[in-house]
mmCIF file of C-alpha atoms in Angstrom:
data_model
loop_
_atom_site.group_PDB
_atom_site.id
_atom_site.type_symbol
_atom_site.label_atom_id
_atom_site.label_comp_id
_atom_site.label_asym_id
_atom_site.label_seq_id
_atom_site.Cartn_x
_atom_site.Cartn_y
_atom_site.Cartn_z
ATOM 1 C CA MET A 20 -25.057 -2.904 0.344
ATOM 2 C CA GLU A 21 -25.014 0.690 -0.851
ATOM 3 C CA ASN A 22 -23.213 1.740 2.338
ATOM 4 C CA ARG A 23 -20.517 -0.874 1.702
ATOM 5 C CA GLU A 24 -19.953 0.405 -1.814
ATOM 6 C CA ARG A 25 -19.643 3.964 -0.575
ATOM 7 C CA ALA A 26 -17.191 2.890 2.116
ATOM 8 C CA GLY A 27 -15.006 1.228 -0.518
ATOM 9 C CA ALA A 28 -14.817 4.281 -2.756
ATOM 10 C CA GLY A 29 -11.103 4.829 -2.079
ATOM 11 C CA ALA A 30 -10.246 1.341 -0.873
ATOM 12 C CA VAL A 31 -7.837 -0.975 -2.678
ATOM 13 C CA GLY A 32 -9.322 -2.253 -5.918
ATOM 14 C CA SER A 33 -11.367 0.856 -6.762
ATOM 15 C CA ALA A 34 -10.905 3.651 -9.272
ATOM 16 C CA GLY A 35 -10.458 6.109 -6.409
ATOM 17 C CA SER A 36 -7.609 4.052 -5.020
ATOM 18 C CA LEU A 37 -6.014 3.896 -8.455
ATOM 19 C CA GLY A 38 -6.126 7.696 -8.682
ATOM 20 C CA LEU A 39 -4.542 8.049 -5.245
ATOM 21 C CA ARG A 40 -1.807 5.521 -6.065
ATOM 22 C CA VAL A 41 -0.961 7.136 -9.395
ATOM 23 C CA GLY A 42 -0.817 10.527 -7.671
ATOM 24 C CA GLN A 43 1.486 9.125 -4.987
ATOM 25 C CA ALA A 44 3.800 7.637 -7.590
ATOM 26 C CA VAL A 45 3.854 10.842 -9.664
ATOM 27 C CA PHE A 46 4.520 13.177 -6.721
ATOM 28 C CA SER A 47 7.110 10.834 -5.187
ATOM 29 C CA SER A 48 8.886 10.507 -8.531
ATOM 30 C CA ALA A 49 8.831 14.282 -8.993
ATOM 31 C CA SER A 50 10.235 14.780 -5.481
ATOM 32 C CA LEU A 51 12.975 12.263 -6.154
ATOM 33 C CA LEU A 52 13.739 13.832 -9.525
ATOM 34 C CA PHE A 53 13.945 17.392 -8.196
ATOM 35 C CA MET A 54 16.126 16.303 -5.295
ATOM 36 C CA SER A 55 18.573 14.073 -7.110
ATOM 37 C CA VAL A 56 19.107 15.317 -10.676
ATOM 38 C CA GLY A 57 21.960 17.797 -10.833
ATOM 39 C CA VAL A 58 21.751 18.635 -7.125
ATOM 40 C CA GLU A 59 24.176 17.710 -4.376
ATOM 41 C CA PHE A 60 21.571 16.390 -1.957
ATOM 42 C CA PHE A 61 23.959 13.943 -0.281
ATOM 43 C CA SER A 62 25.518 16.784 1.744
ATOM 44 C CA TYR A 63 22.490 16.888 4.057
ATOM 45 C CA THR A 64 21.088 13.919 5.989
ATOM 46 C CA ALA A 65 17.494 15.157 5.740
ATOM 47 C CA PHE A 66 17.724 15.200 1.955
ATOM 48 C CA CYS A 67 19.176 11.675 1.912
ATOM 49 C CA PHE A 68 16.280 10.578 4.132
ATOM 50 C CA LEU A 69 13.793 12.165 1.701
ATOM 51 C CA VAL A 70 15.373 10.402 -1.266
ATOM 52 C CA THR A 71 15.284 7.067 0.584
ATOM 53 C CA ILE A 72 11.637 7.379 1.607
ATOM 54 C CA MET A 73 10.487 8.537 -1.813
ATOM 55 C CA GLY A 74 12.407 5.578 -3.202
ATOM 56 C CA LEU A 75 10.243 3.338 -1.001
ATOM 57 C CA VAL A 76 6.940 5.069 -1.777
ATOM 58 C CA ILE A 77 7.317 4.693 -5.548
ATOM 59 C CA PRO A 78 7.401 0.855 -5.725
ATOM 60 C CA TRP A 79 4.723 0.571 -2.990
ATOM 61 C CA SER A 80 2.380 2.871 -4.897
ATOM 62 C CA CYS A 81 3.103 1.321 -8.284
ATOM 63 C CA THR A 82 2.512 -2.202 -6.958
ATOM 64 C CA LEU A 83 -0.814 -1.252 -5.411
ATOM 65 C CA ALA A 84 -1.759 0.670 -8.571
ATOM 66 C CA MET A 85 -1.201 -2.524 -10.583
ATOM 67 C CA ILE A 86 -3.435 -4.400 -8.129
ATOM 68 C CA ASP A 87 -6.061 -1.670 -8.552
ATOM 69 C CA VAL A 88 -5.903 -1.911 -12.355
ATOM 70 C CA TYR A 89 -6.252 -5.696 -12.201
ATOM 71 C CA SER A 90 -9.169 -5.451 -9.768
ATOM 72 C CA ILE A 91 -10.916 -2.892 -11.959
ATOM 73 C CA LEU A 92 -10.395 -4.930 -15.143
ATOM 74 C CA VAL A 93 -11.681 -8.200 -13.684
ATOM 75 C CA ARG A 94 -14.392 -6.365 -11.697
ATOM 76 C CA CYS A 95 -13.404 -8.152 -8.519
ATOM 77 C CA PRO A 96 -12.178 -5.678 -5.900
ATOM 78 C CA LEU A 97 -9.666 -6.872 -3.347
ATOM 79 C CA ARG A 98 -11.629 -7.273 -0.125
ATOM 80 C CA VAL A 99 -9.570 -9.768 1.895
ATOM 81 C CA PRO A 100 -9.404 -8.354 5.453
ATOM 82 C CA GLY A 101 -5.852 -9.578 6.147
ATOM 83 C CA VAL A 102 -4.516 -7.993 2.976
ATOM 84 C CA MET A 103 -6.405 -4.779 3.692
ATOM 85 C CA VAL A 104 -4.792 -4.569 7.146
ATOM 86 C CA ILE A 105 -1.336 -4.991 5.585
ATOM 87 C CA VAL A 106 -2.116 -2.219 3.089
ATOM 88 C CA VAL A 107 -3.335 0.100 5.860
ATOM 89 C CA ILE A 108 -0.262 -0.561 8.010
ATOM 90 C CA GLY A 109 2.045 -0.068 5.013
ATOM 91 C CA ASP A 110 0.305 3.186 4.154
ATOM 92 C CA TRP A 111 0.521 4.384 7.768
ATOM 93 C CA VAL A 112 4.225 3.634 7.994
ATOM 94 C CA LEU A 113 4.980 5.302 4.661
ATOM 95 C CA ALA A 114 2.752 8.274 5.481
ATOM 96 C CA ILE A 115 4.572 8.869 8.766
ATOM 97 C CA LEU A 116 7.979 8.470 7.145
ATOM 98 C CA SER A 117 6.983 10.703 4.212
ATOM 99 C CA LEU A 118 5.779 13.429 6.559
ATOM 100 C CA ALA A 119 8.981 13.176 8.594
ATOM 101 C CA ALA A 120 11.163 13.320 5.483
ATOM 102 C CA ALA A 121 9.254 16.225 3.921
ATOM 103 C CA SER A 122 9.217 18.167 7.195
ATOM 104 C CA SER A 123 12.902 17.653 7.926
ATOM 105 C CA SER A 124 13.816 18.629 4.360
ATOM 106 C CA ALA A 125 11.672 21.749 4.573
ATOM 107 C CA ALA A 126 13.353 22.678 7.873
ATOM 108 C CA VAL A 127 16.823 22.268 6.385
ATOM 109 C CA ILE A 128 15.816 24.336 3.355
ATOM 110 C CA ASP A 129 14.527 27.063 5.676
ATOM 111 C CA LEU A 130 17.827 27.076 7.567
ATOM 112 C CA LEU A 131 19.796 27.232 4.333
ATOM 113 C CA LEU A 132 17.719 30.176 3.139
ATOM 114 C CA GLN A 133 18.170 32.014 6.467
ATOM 115 C CA PHE A 134 21.883 32.117 5.779
ATOM 116 C CA HIS A 135 21.035 34.366 2.797
ATOM 117 C CA GLY A 136 22.001 31.767 0.247
ATOM 118 C CA SER A 137 25.600 31.474 1.401
ATOM 119 C CA HIS A 138 25.188 27.688 1.725
ATOM 120 C CA CYS A 139 22.667 27.178 -1.033
ATOM 121 C CA SER A 140 22.545 28.714 -4.480
ATOM 122 C CA PRO A 141 19.103 29.950 -5.598
ATOM 123 C CA ARG A 142 18.959 27.224 -8.246
ATOM 124 C CA PHE A 143 19.581 24.431 -5.744
ATOM 125 C CA CYS A 144 17.334 25.873 -3.030
ATOM 126 C CA GLY A 145 14.492 26.220 -5.526
ATOM 127 C CA ARG A 146 14.817 22.579 -6.494
ATOM 128 C CA TYR A 147 15.027 21.537 -2.855
ATOM 129 C CA GLN A 148 11.812 23.465 -2.167
ATOM 130 C CA LEU A 149 10.022 21.838 -5.106
ATOM 131 C CA SER A 150 11.168 18.422 -3.913
ATOM 132 C CA ALA A 151 9.858 19.038 -0.393
ATOM 133 C CA MET A 152 6.553 20.336 -1.779
ATOM 134 C CA MET A 153 6.111 17.216 -3.929
ATOM 135 C CA ALA A 154 6.930 15.049 -0.899
ATOM 136 C CA PHE A 155 4.199 16.818 1.109
ATOM 137 C CA LEU A 156 1.704 16.190 -1.705
ATOM 138 C CA SER A 157 2.715 12.534 -1.822
ATOM 139 C CA TRP A 158 2.282 12.324 1.956
ATOM 140 C CA PHE A 159 -1.203 13.813 1.731
ATOM 141 C CA LEU A 160 -2.302 11.220 -0.837
ATOM 142 C CA THR A 161 -0.733 8.367 1.155
ATOM 143 C CA ALA A 162 -2.496 9.494 4.330
ATOM 144 C CA ALA A 163 -5.795 9.815 2.449
ATOM 145 C CA SER A 164 -5.385 6.327 1.013
ATOM 146 C CA SER A 165 -4.681 4.929 4.453
ATOM 147 C CA LEU A 166 -7.776 6.582 5.886
ATOM 148 C CA PHE A 167 -10.001 5.325 3.046
ATOM 149 C CA ASN A 168 -8.767 1.765 3.542
ATOM 150 C CA LEU A 169 -9.125 1.998 7.318
ATOM 151 C CA TRP A 170 -12.661 3.314 6.828
ATOM 152 C CA PHE A 171 -13.445 0.358 4.588
ATOM 153 C CA ILE A 172 -12.078 -2.145 7.136
ATOM 154 C CA ALA A 173 -14.066 -0.497 9.940
ATOM 155 C CA SER A 174 -17.282 -0.522 7.900
ATOM 156 C CA ARG A 175 -17.187 -4.274 7.307
#
């Protein structure tokens, strides 16, 4: 039984999962905020893709965070295998899309900076860089969450 509890340390319904979900929501919101407030992100497809994906990660993470809070409060962790598989697949899909969006945005930022700022003012490029960095952090937490849940499913 102790091995099962250890395996569920970051799985849905645990305090570890709640921490990961809150981190995902915070970093995704920060990425979205840095990219969209006062910046003309719509000029570049990669930035639009980043905004779209972060817009998907936020409700996914917030919904699962609410499930985690409920599970912690009622002391009944969510351990239904079918639901866990859906969570793992959702995390995988969002992790892959988040990595793609963060990477493509970082590549576009690098290209803009190679033109010596002629296409990107320092203020905008700095915000673009912060947005991409927050997207990478969100991706890392999403991938970690997916691995914890997959580990829990495999240990059952």
